[in-house]
Tab-separated table of C-alpha atoms in Angstrom:
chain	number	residue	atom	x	y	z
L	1	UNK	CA	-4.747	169.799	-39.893
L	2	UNK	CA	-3.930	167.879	-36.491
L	3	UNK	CA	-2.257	164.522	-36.642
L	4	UNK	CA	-1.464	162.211	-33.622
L	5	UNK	CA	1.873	160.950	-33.164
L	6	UNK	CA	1.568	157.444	-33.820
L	7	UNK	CA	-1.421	157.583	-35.800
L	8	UNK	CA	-1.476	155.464	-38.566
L	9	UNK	CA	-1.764	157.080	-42.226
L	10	UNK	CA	-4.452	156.182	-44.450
L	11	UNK	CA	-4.018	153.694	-47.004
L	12	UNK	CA	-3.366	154.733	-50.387
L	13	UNK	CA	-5.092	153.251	-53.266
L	14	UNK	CA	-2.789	152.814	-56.500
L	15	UNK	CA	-4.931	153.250	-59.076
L	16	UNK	CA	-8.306	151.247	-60.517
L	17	UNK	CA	-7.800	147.030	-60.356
L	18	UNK	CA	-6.339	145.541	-62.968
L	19	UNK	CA	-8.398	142.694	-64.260
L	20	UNK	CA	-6.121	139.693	-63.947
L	21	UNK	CA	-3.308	140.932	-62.158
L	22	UNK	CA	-3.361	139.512	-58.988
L	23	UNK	CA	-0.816	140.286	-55.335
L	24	UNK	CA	0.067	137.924	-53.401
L	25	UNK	CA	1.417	137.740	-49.366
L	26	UNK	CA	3.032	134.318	-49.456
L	27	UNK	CA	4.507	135.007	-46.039
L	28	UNK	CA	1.245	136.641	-45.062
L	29	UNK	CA	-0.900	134.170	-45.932
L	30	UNK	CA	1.042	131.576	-44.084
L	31	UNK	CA	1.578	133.584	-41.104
L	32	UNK	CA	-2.274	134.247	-40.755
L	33	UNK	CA	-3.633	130.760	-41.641
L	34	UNK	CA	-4.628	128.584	-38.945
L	35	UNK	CA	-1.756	126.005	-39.823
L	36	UNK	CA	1.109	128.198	-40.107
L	37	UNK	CA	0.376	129.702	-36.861
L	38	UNK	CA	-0.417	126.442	-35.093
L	39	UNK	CA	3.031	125.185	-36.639
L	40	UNK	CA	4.764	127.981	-35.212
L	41	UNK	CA	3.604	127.134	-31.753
L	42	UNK	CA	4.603	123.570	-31.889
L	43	UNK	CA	8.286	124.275	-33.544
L	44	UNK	CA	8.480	126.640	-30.062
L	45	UNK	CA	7.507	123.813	-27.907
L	46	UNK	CA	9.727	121.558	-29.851
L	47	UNK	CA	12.743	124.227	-29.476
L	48	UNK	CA	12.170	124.460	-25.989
L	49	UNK	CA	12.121	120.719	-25.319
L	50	UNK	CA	15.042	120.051	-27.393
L	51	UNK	CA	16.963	122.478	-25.570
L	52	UNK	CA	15.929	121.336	-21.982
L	53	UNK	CA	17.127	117.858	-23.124
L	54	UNK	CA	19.836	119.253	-24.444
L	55	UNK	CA	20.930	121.206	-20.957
L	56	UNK	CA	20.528	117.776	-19.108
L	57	UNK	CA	22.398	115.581	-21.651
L	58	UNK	CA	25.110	118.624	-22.056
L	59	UNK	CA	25.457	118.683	-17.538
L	60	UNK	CA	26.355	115.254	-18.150
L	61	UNK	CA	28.774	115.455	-20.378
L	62	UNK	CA	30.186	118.281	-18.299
L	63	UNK	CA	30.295	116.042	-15.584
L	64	UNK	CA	32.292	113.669	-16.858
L	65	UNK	CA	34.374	116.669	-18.330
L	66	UNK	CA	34.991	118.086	-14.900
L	67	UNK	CA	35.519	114.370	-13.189
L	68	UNK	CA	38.727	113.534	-16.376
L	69	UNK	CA	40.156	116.811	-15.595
L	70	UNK	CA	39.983	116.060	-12.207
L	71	UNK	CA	42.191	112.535	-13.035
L	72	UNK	CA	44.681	114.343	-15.015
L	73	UNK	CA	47.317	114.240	-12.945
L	74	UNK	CA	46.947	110.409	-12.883
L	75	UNK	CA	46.196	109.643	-16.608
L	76	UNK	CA	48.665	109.566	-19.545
L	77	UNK	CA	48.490	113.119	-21.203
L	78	UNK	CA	47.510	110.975	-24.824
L	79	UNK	CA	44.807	109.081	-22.775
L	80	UNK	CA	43.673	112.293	-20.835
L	81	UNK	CA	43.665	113.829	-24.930
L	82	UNK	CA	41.531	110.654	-26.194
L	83	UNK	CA	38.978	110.841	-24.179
L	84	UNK	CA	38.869	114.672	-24.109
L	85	UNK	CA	38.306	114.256	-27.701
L	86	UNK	CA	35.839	111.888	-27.668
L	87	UNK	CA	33.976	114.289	-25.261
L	88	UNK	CA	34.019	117.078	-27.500
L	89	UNK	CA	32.921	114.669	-30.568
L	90	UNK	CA	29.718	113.618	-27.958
L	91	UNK	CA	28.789	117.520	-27.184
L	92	UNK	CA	29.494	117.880	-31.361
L	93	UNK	CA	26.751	115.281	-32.093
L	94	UNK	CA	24.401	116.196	-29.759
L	95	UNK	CA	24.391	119.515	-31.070
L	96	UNK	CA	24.340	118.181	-34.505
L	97	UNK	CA	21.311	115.483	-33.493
L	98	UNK	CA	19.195	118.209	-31.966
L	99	UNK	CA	19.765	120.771	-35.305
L	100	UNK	CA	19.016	117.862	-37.479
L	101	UNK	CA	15.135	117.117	-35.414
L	102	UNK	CA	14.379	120.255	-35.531
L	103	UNK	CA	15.546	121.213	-39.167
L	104	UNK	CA	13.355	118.172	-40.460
L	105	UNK	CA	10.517	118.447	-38.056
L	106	UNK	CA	10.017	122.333	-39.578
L	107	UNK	CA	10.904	121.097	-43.542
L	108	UNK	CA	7.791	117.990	-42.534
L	109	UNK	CA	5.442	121.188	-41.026
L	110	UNK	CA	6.835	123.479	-44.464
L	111	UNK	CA	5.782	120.798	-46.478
L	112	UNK	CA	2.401	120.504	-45.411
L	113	UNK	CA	1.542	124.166	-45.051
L	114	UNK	CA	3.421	124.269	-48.484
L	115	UNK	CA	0.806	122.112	-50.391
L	116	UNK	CA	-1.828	123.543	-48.202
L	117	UNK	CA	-0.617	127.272	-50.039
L	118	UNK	CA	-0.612	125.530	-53.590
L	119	UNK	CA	-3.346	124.087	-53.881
L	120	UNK	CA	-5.473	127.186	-52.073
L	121	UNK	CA	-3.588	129.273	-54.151
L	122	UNK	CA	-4.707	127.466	-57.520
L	123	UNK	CA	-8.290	127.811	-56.098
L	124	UNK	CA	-8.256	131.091	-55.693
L	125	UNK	CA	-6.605	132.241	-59.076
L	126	UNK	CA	-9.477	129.682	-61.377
L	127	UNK	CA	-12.237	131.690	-59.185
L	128	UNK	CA	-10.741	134.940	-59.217
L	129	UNK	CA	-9.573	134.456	-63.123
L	130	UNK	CA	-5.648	135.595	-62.194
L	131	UNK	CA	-3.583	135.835	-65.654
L	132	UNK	CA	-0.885	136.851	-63.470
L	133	UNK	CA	0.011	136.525	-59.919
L	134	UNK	CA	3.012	138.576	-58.218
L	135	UNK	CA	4.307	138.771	-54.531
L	136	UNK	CA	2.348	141.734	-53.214
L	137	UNK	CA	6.290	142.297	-50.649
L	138	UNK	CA	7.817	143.063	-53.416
L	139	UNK	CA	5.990	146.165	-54.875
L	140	UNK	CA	5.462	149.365	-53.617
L	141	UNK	CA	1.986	150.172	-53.539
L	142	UNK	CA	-0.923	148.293	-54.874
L	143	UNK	CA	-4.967	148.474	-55.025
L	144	UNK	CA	-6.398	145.957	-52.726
L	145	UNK	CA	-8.832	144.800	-54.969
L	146	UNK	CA	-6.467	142.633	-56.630
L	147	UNK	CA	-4.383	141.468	-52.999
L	148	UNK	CA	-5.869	137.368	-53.298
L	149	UNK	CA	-4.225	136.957	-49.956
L	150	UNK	CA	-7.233	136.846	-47.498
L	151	UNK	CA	-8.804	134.745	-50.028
L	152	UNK	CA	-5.943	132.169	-50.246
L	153	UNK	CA	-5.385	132.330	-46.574
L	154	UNK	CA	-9.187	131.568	-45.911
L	155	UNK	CA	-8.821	128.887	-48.553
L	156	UNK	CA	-5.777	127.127	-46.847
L	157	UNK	CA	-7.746	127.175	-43.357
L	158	UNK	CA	-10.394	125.332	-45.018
L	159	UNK	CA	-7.781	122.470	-46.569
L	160	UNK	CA	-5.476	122.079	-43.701
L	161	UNK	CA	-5.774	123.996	-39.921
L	162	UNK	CA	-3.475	122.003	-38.419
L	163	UNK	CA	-0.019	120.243	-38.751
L	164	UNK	CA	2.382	117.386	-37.709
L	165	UNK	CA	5.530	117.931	-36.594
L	166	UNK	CA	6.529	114.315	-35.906
């Protein structure tokens, strides 16, 4: 038998569905609706403007950094330490500001995509009569017959395809 290096193997079926027992992706259900992946894009966007903010409002501070060290000499060493201080404490918060948008602008987009999941989820398990639902990551092996993920992804696309950030 000849097998290509790289080739993927073919998928092994555990056994006969179990009627009731249902696997579910949470991760891969959010990752492949339309809302999880159009809330990854934004929270990339937002990332990337935060940080370009961040660079400008960071040059300034450096600025004024570079022009106190420059009037060392000529300041009292607890003045030149005050306002060194409070320089630091500025960087500190915007740092801290900057976290804090983008922590809450991702719980806001988790939140949505979060009921979104929920409510397809209970959906799918009334039409698909789940007695029990486990997270397909966590097991070894499984027959796809009983993997409701497509289904609840497809579901969430149809309640929610996009999200709000702000």
């Amino acid at each position: 038998m000849f097998i290509c290096a790289g080739a993927r193997a073919p998928a092994q079926t555990f056994g006969p569905p179990i009627q009731g027992f249902c696997l579910l992706s949470r991760t891969g259900a959010i990752n492949a609706s339309r809302a999880g992946q159009a809330m990854q894009v934004q929270l990339r966007q937002m990332q990337a403007s935060l940080s370009g903010a961040l660079a400008q409002q960071r040059a300034a501070l450096d600025a004024q950094r570079r022009a106190l060290e420059a009037r060392q000499n000529v300041t009292a060493p607890i003045e030149y330490q005050r306002q060194q201080a409070a320089l630091n404490q500025q960087a500190q918060a915007l740092d801290q500001q900057q976290n804090a948008r983008f922590v809450a602008a991702q719980q806001r987009g988790q939140q949505q995509i979060d009921r979104a999941l929920n409510d397809a989820l209970g959906r799918v398990v009334t039409r698909s009569s789940c007695s029990l639902v486990l997270e397909r990551d966590n097991a070894y092996g499984w027959n796809n017959g009983m993997d409701i993920t497509p289904a609840v992804t497809h579901e969430m696309d149809s309640l929610l395809q996009n999200i709000v950030l702000q």
